Amino acid sequence: MSDSENSILLIGESGVGKTHYGAQLLNRLMNGVGKLRMDGAATNLEPFESAMGRLNEGRPADHTPTTTYVDSLWPISDESGLKAELVWPDYGGEQIKAMSSTRRIPAAWRDRVVSSPAWLLLVRLQQTRVSEDIFSRPLSDITGASVDNREVQVSDQARLIELLQMLICIRNESTTRPLASPRLGVLLSCWDELGADELEQPPAKVLERRLPMFSNFIHSIWAEPLVLGLSALGRTLTPNNSDMDYIAQGPEHFGYVVLPNGQRTPDLTQPIQSLLMASALKVAG
Ligand SMILES: Nc1nc2c(ncn2[C@@H]2O[C@H](COP(=O)(O)OP(=O)(O)OP(=O)(O)O)[C@@H](O)[C@H]2O)c(=O)[nH]1
Ligand SMILES: [Mg+2]
């Protein structure tokens, strides 16, 4: 398999948890306790190593500078002997928001979008809001409101949909039939921040409830979108207060993925394995 066949395009706006997931994933790969493990020398680890250093002190890492883009190369293998070179990026999430607002995709991003067999979109539900409409407020409230000087904003759901539509468009994919390639994974990040009633629910149900239009969109375009929950840290860490459990037990004992049936696994490599396996099967078939 060539490198580009194994690269996953990680897509996430600022603050969704890309860097912390990268650091925790790297830790798991190096410890070799999950479905995937590191199988050779990884390169360009600096952004994740500094984040891992912070987590070892029980504190969170910093926001990635806006203009940064680093591809880290991780040779990995799974229990069945499947080998792959995972290209895992770290970048300032503003680059993604800029693409949506300017409707322009820089050339470097275009190449990544076109060549990657799988897209992994991180969505932090606590960071998204659904605009008021007749489903959330009585019609009389809405019709009575003054329309003068009202700021019109695209809703978060609409922005995410537009982003995916732009990416599909530059790949020249036809959407008359359900898309099988690129494969899409949606990771609902910072899962531990959800309300108690949602924590035990299947991720696809939570997505449907919180972002119904976006959920409908991905299910209507993709043949089998994968929707999982992710808590890379397992809990909230604060910059000024070291978390003593993290220091005592080590960050590798924290974090989990929520599977489609709502069950949890501490194996943070699971979403990558599912996406890579599906792509590998497609190449083989
Ligand atoms: N509660 C909780 N907080 C998390 C988790 N993962 C990340 N965070 C917090 O979310 C914030 C953003 O995480 P980052 O990994 O820096 O996000 P990013 O996507 O890399 O953001 P940019 O670098 O700005 O693009 C940080 O304050 C983290 O502490 C998690 O699993 N649970
Ligand atoms: Mg970051």
Short mmCIF file of C-alpha atoms and ligand atoms in Angstrom, two decimals:
data_model
loop_
_atom_site.label_atom_id
_atom_site.label_comp_id
_atom_site.label_asym_id
_atom_site.label_seq_id
_atom_site.Cartn_x
_atom_site.Cartn_y
_atom_site.Cartn_z
CA MET A 1 0.00 0.00 0.00
CA SER A 2 1.28 3.47 -0.73
CA ASP A 3 1.44 6.13 1.96
CA SER A 4 -1.48 8.12 0.65
CA GLU A 5 -3.70 5.05 0.79
CA ASN A 6 -3.15 4.96 4.53
CA SER A 7 -3.34 8.61 5.36
CA ILE A 8 -6.35 9.73 7.26
CA LEU A 9 -7.47 13.26 6.71
CA LEU A 10 -8.18 14.55 10.18
CA ILE A 11 -10.63 17.44 9.95
CA GLY A 12 -11.49 19.59 12.93
CA GLU A 13 -12.00 23.23 13.74
CA SER A 14 -10.08 24.88 16.56
CA GLY A 15 -10.61 23.53 20.06
CA VAL A 16 -12.24 20.21 19.12
CA GLY A 17 -9.40 18.15 20.60
CA LYS A 18 -7.15 17.20 17.64
CA THR A 19 -3.86 17.67 19.49
CA HIS A 20 -4.97 15.87 22.66
CA TYR A 21 -6.34 12.95 20.68
CA GLY A 22 -3.05 12.78 18.72
CA ALA A 23 -1.01 12.73 21.93
CA GLN A 24 -3.17 10.09 23.62
CA LEU A 25 -3.32 7.99 20.44
CA LEU A 26 0.45 8.09 20.10
CA ASN A 27 0.80 7.02 23.71
CA ARG A 28 -1.53 4.03 23.11
CA LEU A 29 0.27 3.07 19.88
CA MET A 30 3.63 3.12 21.66
CA ASN A 31 2.33 1.06 24.58
CA GLY A 32 0.90 -1.46 22.12
CA VAL A 33 -2.17 -2.34 24.17
CA GLY A 34 -4.82 -1.61 21.53
CA LYS A 35 -5.81 -3.04 18.16
CA LEU A 36 -3.06 -1.03 16.49
CA ARG A 37 0.51 -0.59 17.64
CA MET A 38 3.61 1.27 16.52
CA ASP A 39 5.74 -0.90 14.26
CA GLY A 40 8.90 1.06 13.46
CA ALA A 41 10.33 4.54 13.92
CA ALA A 42 7.82 7.38 13.90
CA THR A 43 8.85 10.82 12.63
CA ASN A 44 7.82 14.41 13.38
CA LEU A 45 6.57 13.69 16.87
CA GLU A 46 7.36 17.11 18.38
CA PRO A 47 3.80 18.54 18.63
CA PHE A 48 2.50 15.37 20.24
CA GLU A 49 5.50 14.85 22.51
CA SER A 50 5.11 18.30 24.01
CA ALA A 51 1.39 17.60 24.55
CA MET A 52 2.26 14.24 26.14
CA GLY A 53 4.70 16.05 28.45
CA ARG A 54 1.88 18.30 29.65
CA LEU A 55 -0.48 15.37 30.18
CA ASN A 56 2.19 13.64 32.27
CA GLU A 57 2.06 16.70 34.52
CA GLY A 58 -1.75 16.42 34.69
CA ARG A 59 -2.25 19.58 32.63
CA PRO A 60 -3.66 20.24 29.12
CA ALA A 61 -1.55 21.24 26.09
CA ASP A 62 -1.68 24.62 24.36
CA HIS A 63 -3.73 25.68 21.34
CA THR A 64 -1.83 24.90 18.12
CA PRO A 65 -0.66 28.11 16.34
CA THR A 66 -2.97 28.99 13.43
CA THR A 67 -0.40 28.59 10.66
CA THR A 68 1.15 25.35 11.89
CA TYR A 69 0.78 22.23 9.79
CA VAL A 70 2.87 19.16 10.65
CA ASP A 71 2.41 15.68 9.24
CA SER A 72 3.66 13.03 11.62
CA LEU A 73 4.38 9.60 10.09
CA TRP A 74 3.54 6.57 12.19
CA PRO A 75 4.29 3.05 10.94
CA ILE A 76 1.61 0.84 12.48
CA SER A 77 0.37 -2.72 12.34
CA ASP A 78 -2.61 -4.60 13.72
CA GLU A 79 -3.09 -8.06 15.22
CA SER A 80 -3.89 -9.58 11.83
CA GLY A 81 -0.60 -8.34 10.35
CA LEU A 82 -2.05 -5.43 8.37
CA LYS A 83 0.72 -2.85 8.11
CA ALA A 84 0.19 0.79 7.31
CA GLU A 85 1.97 4.10 7.49
CA LEU A 86 -0.41 6.45 9.20
CA VAL A 87 -0.05 10.11 8.34
CA TRP A 88 -1.36 11.97 11.37
CA PRO A 89 -1.45 15.76 11.13
CA ASP A 90 -1.43 18.48 13.74
CA TYR A 91 -2.56 21.93 12.69
CA GLY A 92 -4.26 25.09 13.89
CA GLY A 93 -7.99 24.46 13.47
CA GLU A 94 -8.59 28.01 12.21
CA GLN A 95 -7.40 26.72 8.82
CA ILE A 96 -10.62 24.70 8.59
CA LYS A 97 -12.88 27.57 9.64
CA ALA A 98 -11.15 29.84 7.10
CA MET A 99 -11.95 27.38 4.32
CA SER A 100 -15.66 27.49 5.20
CA SER A 101 -15.86 31.25 5.54
CA THR A 102 -13.76 32.19 2.50
CA ARG A 103 -14.91 29.22 0.38
CA ARG A 104 -11.32 28.79 -0.73
CA ILE A 105 -9.25 25.67 -0.26
CA PRO A 106 -5.45 26.16 -0.24
CA ALA A 107 -3.54 23.98 -2.73
CA ALA A 108 -1.85 21.93 0.01
CA TRP A 109 -5.23 21.09 1.54
CA ARG A 110 -6.64 20.27 -1.87
CA ASP A 111 -4.01 17.57 -2.39
CA ARG A 112 -4.71 16.11 1.04
CA VAL A 113 -8.44 16.05 0.39
CA VAL A 114 -8.09 14.40 -3.00
CA SER A 115 -5.58 11.71 -2.00
CA SER A 116 -6.89 10.53 1.36
CA PRO A 117 -9.02 7.36 1.42
CA ALA A 118 -10.71 8.27 4.70
CA TRP A 119 -11.83 11.44 6.43
CA LEU A 120 -12.11 11.67 10.17
CA LEU A 121 -14.15 14.67 11.27
CA LEU A 122 -13.96 15.74 14.90
CA VAL A 123 -17.06 17.53 16.20
CA ARG A 124 -17.23 18.83 19.79
CA LEU A 125 -20.93 19.07 20.57
CA GLN A 126 -20.38 21.50 23.47
CA GLN A 127 -18.95 23.91 20.91
CA THR A 128 -21.86 23.75 18.47
CA ARG A 129 -25.20 25.47 18.74
CA VAL A 130 -28.45 25.00 16.88
CA SER A 131 -30.16 28.20 15.78
CA GLU A 132 -33.60 29.02 17.08
CA ASP A 133 -36.36 27.99 14.72
CA ILE A 134 -40.01 26.91 14.88
CA PHE A 135 -38.91 23.64 16.45
CA SER A 136 -37.24 25.31 19.42
CA ARG A 137 -39.43 28.41 19.94
CA PRO A 138 -43.11 29.16 19.44
CA LEU A 139 -43.88 30.64 16.02
CA SER A 140 -45.35 33.78 17.62
CA ASP A 141 -41.95 34.59 19.23
CA ILE A 142 -40.16 34.30 15.95
CA THR A 143 -42.61 36.25 13.78
CA GLY A 144 -42.84 38.98 16.43
CA ALA A 145 -39.08 39.52 16.57
CA SER A 146 -37.70 42.58 14.81
CA VAL A 147 -35.72 41.79 11.70
CA ASP A 148 -33.94 45.15 11.58
CA ASN A 149 -30.19 45.02 12.06
CA ARG A 150 -30.35 41.34 12.86
CA GLU A 151 -27.01 39.63 12.42
CA VAL A 152 -27.43 36.66 10.11
CA GLN A 153 -25.08 33.80 10.88
CA VAL A 154 -24.74 30.44 9.26
CA SER A 155 -25.56 27.79 11.84
CA ASP A 156 -22.83 25.41 12.95
CA GLN A 157 -24.65 22.50 11.31
CA ALA A 158 -24.90 24.34 8.00
CA ARG A 159 -21.20 25.27 8.19
CA LEU A 160 -20.15 21.65 8.74
CA ILE A 161 -22.36 20.49 5.87
CA GLU A 162 -20.96 23.15 3.56
CA LEU A 163 -17.45 22.17 4.50
CA LEU A 164 -18.06 18.52 3.62
CA GLN A 165 -19.82 19.55 0.41
CA MET A 166 -16.81 21.64 -0.60
CA LEU A 167 -14.46 18.73 0.08
CA ILE A 168 -16.66 16.29 -1.88
CA CYS A 169 -16.84 18.77 -4.74
CA ILE A 170 -13.08 19.22 -5.14
CA ARG A 171 -12.72 15.45 -5.23
CA ASN A 172 -15.20 15.37 -8.07
CA GLU A 173 -17.26 12.71 -6.34
CA SER A 174 -20.72 12.09 -7.70
CA THR A 175 -23.35 11.99 -4.99
CA THR A 176 -26.12 10.41 -7.02
CA ARG A 177 -25.24 7.11 -5.33
CA PRO A 178 -24.23 6.69 -1.67
CA LEU A 179 -20.53 7.50 -1.29
CA ALA A 180 -18.24 4.62 -0.33
CA SER A 181 -14.99 6.52 -0.88
CA PRO A 182 -13.67 8.46 0.91
CA ARG A 183 -14.92 6.67 3.97
CA LEU A 184 -16.25 9.06 6.60
CA GLY A 185 -15.79 8.80 10.34
CA VAL A 186 -17.39 11.36 12.65
CA LEU A 187 -15.90 11.46 16.14
CA LEU A 188 -17.96 13.28 18.74
CA SER A 189 -15.07 14.57 20.83
CA CYS A 190 -14.96 15.51 24.52
CA TRP A 191 -17.75 12.98 25.10
CA ASP A 192 -17.28 13.32 28.89
CA GLU A 193 -18.76 16.84 28.63
CA LEU A 194 -22.22 15.53 27.64
CA GLY A 195 -25.17 15.52 30.01
CA ALA A 196 -25.83 12.42 32.14
CA ASP A 197 -28.81 11.43 29.96
CA GLU A 198 -26.62 11.34 26.84
CA LEU A 199 -23.48 9.68 28.19
CA GLU A 200 -24.80 6.14 27.80
CA GLN A 201 -26.56 6.66 24.45
CA PRO A 202 -25.25 5.41 21.08
CA PRO A 203 -23.21 8.23 19.45
CA ALA A 204 -25.33 8.25 16.26
CA LYS A 205 -28.46 8.89 18.40
CA VAL A 206 -26.80 11.77 20.23
CA LEU A 207 -25.68 13.29 16.92
CA GLU A 208 -29.19 12.95 15.53
CA ARG A 209 -30.64 14.71 18.56
CA ARG A 210 -28.09 17.51 18.79
CA LEU A 211 -27.36 18.20 15.10
CA PRO A 212 -30.30 16.68 13.19
CA MET A 213 -29.69 18.35 9.85
CA PHE A 214 -25.99 17.41 9.86
CA SER A 215 -26.82 13.84 10.87
CA ASN A 216 -29.35 13.55 8.03
CA PHE A 217 -26.84 14.96 5.60
CA ILE A 218 -24.05 12.47 6.33
CA HIS A 219 -26.46 9.54 6.31
CA SER A 220 -27.93 10.60 2.98
CA ILE A 221 -24.54 11.11 1.26
CA TRP A 222 -22.43 8.29 2.68
CA ALA A 223 -23.19 4.62 2.37
CA GLU A 224 -21.92 3.80 5.86
CA PRO A 225 -20.76 6.78 7.89
CA LEU A 226 -19.09 5.72 11.13
CA VAL A 227 -20.23 7.76 14.14
CA LEU A 228 -18.28 7.23 17.36
CA GLY A 229 -17.79 9.10 20.63
CA LEU A 230 -14.34 10.07 21.86
CA SER A 231 -13.05 11.26 25.18
CA ALA A 232 -9.30 11.48 24.59
CA LEU A 233 -8.70 12.74 28.12
CA GLY A 234 -11.56 11.05 29.98
CA ARG A 235 -12.13 14.23 31.98
CA THR A 236 -11.51 17.97 31.93
CA LEU A 237 -7.97 19.11 32.74
CA THR A 238 -7.21 22.68 33.80
CA PRO A 239 -4.02 24.61 32.97
CA ASN A 240 -3.40 25.95 36.47
CA ASN A 241 -4.19 22.85 38.50
CA SER A 242 -2.35 19.58 37.97
CA ASP A 243 -4.64 16.56 38.04
CA MET A 244 -3.12 14.26 40.66
CA ASP A 245 -4.75 11.09 39.25
CA TYR A 246 -3.09 11.75 35.93
CA ILE A 247 0.29 12.06 37.60
CA ALA A 248 -0.21 8.97 39.78
CA GLN A 249 -1.72 6.63 37.16
CA GLY A 250 -0.37 8.09 33.92
CA PRO A 251 -2.39 9.56 30.99
CA GLU A 252 -2.47 6.15 29.29
CA HIS A 253 -5.05 5.04 31.85
CA PHE A 254 -7.49 7.76 30.82
CA GLY A 255 -9.63 8.25 27.74
CA TYR A 256 -12.11 6.07 25.87
CA VAL A 257 -13.98 5.62 22.61
CA VAL A 258 -17.76 5.12 22.54
CA LEU A 259 -18.68 2.42 20.03
CA PRO A 260 -21.80 2.52 17.79
CA ASN A 261 -23.76 0.45 20.37
CA GLY A 262 -22.93 2.89 23.19
CA GLN A 263 -20.34 0.66 24.87
CA ARG A 264 -16.99 2.08 25.84
CA THR A 265 -13.51 0.84 25.07
CA PRO A 266 -10.24 2.29 26.38
CA ASP A 267 -8.70 1.48 22.97
CA LEU A 268 -8.25 4.90 21.35
CA THR A 269 -6.87 3.23 18.19
CA GLN A 270 -10.30 1.73 17.40
CA PRO A 271 -11.62 4.54 15.09
CA ILE A 272 -8.40 4.48 13.06
CA GLN A 273 -8.46 0.71 12.81
CA SER A 274 -12.09 0.71 11.60
CA LEU A 275 -11.38 3.33 8.93
CA LEU A 276 -8.11 1.79 7.74
CA MET A 277 -9.52 -1.73 7.67
CA ALA A 278 -12.47 -0.61 5.58
CA SER A 279 -10.14 1.16 3.15
CA ALA A 280 -7.77 -1.84 3.02
CA LEU A 281 -10.65 -4.22 2.27
CA LYS A 282 -11.79 -1.95 -0.51
CA VAL A 283 -8.27 -1.85 -2.03
CA ALA A 284 -7.98 -5.65 -1.74
CA GLY A 285 -11.41 -6.21 -3.20
N1 LIG B 1 -13.23 17.35 28.87
C1 LIG B 1 -12.40 17.12 27.86
N2 LIG B 1 -11.66 18.11 27.35
C2 LIG B 1 -10.84 17.84 26.31
C3 LIG B 1 -10.73 16.53 25.76
N3 LIG B 1 -9.85 16.58 24.72
C4 LIG B 1 -9.42 17.86 24.65
N4 LIG B 1 -10.02 18.61 25.60
C5 LIG B 1 -9.82 20.06 25.84
O1 LIG B 1 -10.26 20.75 24.70
C6 LIG B 1 -9.43 21.87 24.43
C7 LIG B 1 -8.99 21.84 22.98
O2 LIG B 1 -8.24 20.66 22.72
P1 LIG B 1 -7.08 20.65 21.61
O3 LIG B 1 -6.59 19.24 21.46
O4 LIG B 1 -6.04 21.68 21.93
O5 LIG B 1 -7.90 21.10 20.33
P2 LIG B 1 -7.37 21.31 18.86
O6 LIG B 1 -8.40 20.74 17.96
O7 LIG B 1 -5.98 20.79 18.72
O8 LIG B 1 -7.41 22.89 18.73
P3 LIG B 1 -6.45 23.85 17.86
O9 LIG B 1 -5.05 23.50 18.21
O10 LIG B 1 -6.87 25.21 18.28
O11 LIG B 1 -6.80 23.56 16.42
C8 LIG B 1 -8.26 21.79 25.43
O12 LIG B 1 -8.50 22.75 26.43
C9 LIG B 1 -8.35 20.41 26.02
O13 LIG B 1 -8.00 20.41 27.38
C10 LIG B 1 -11.52 15.49 26.34
O14 LIG B 1 -11.50 14.33 25.93
N5 LIG B 1 -12.33 15.84 27.38
MG MG B 2 -4.19 21.67 18.33
#
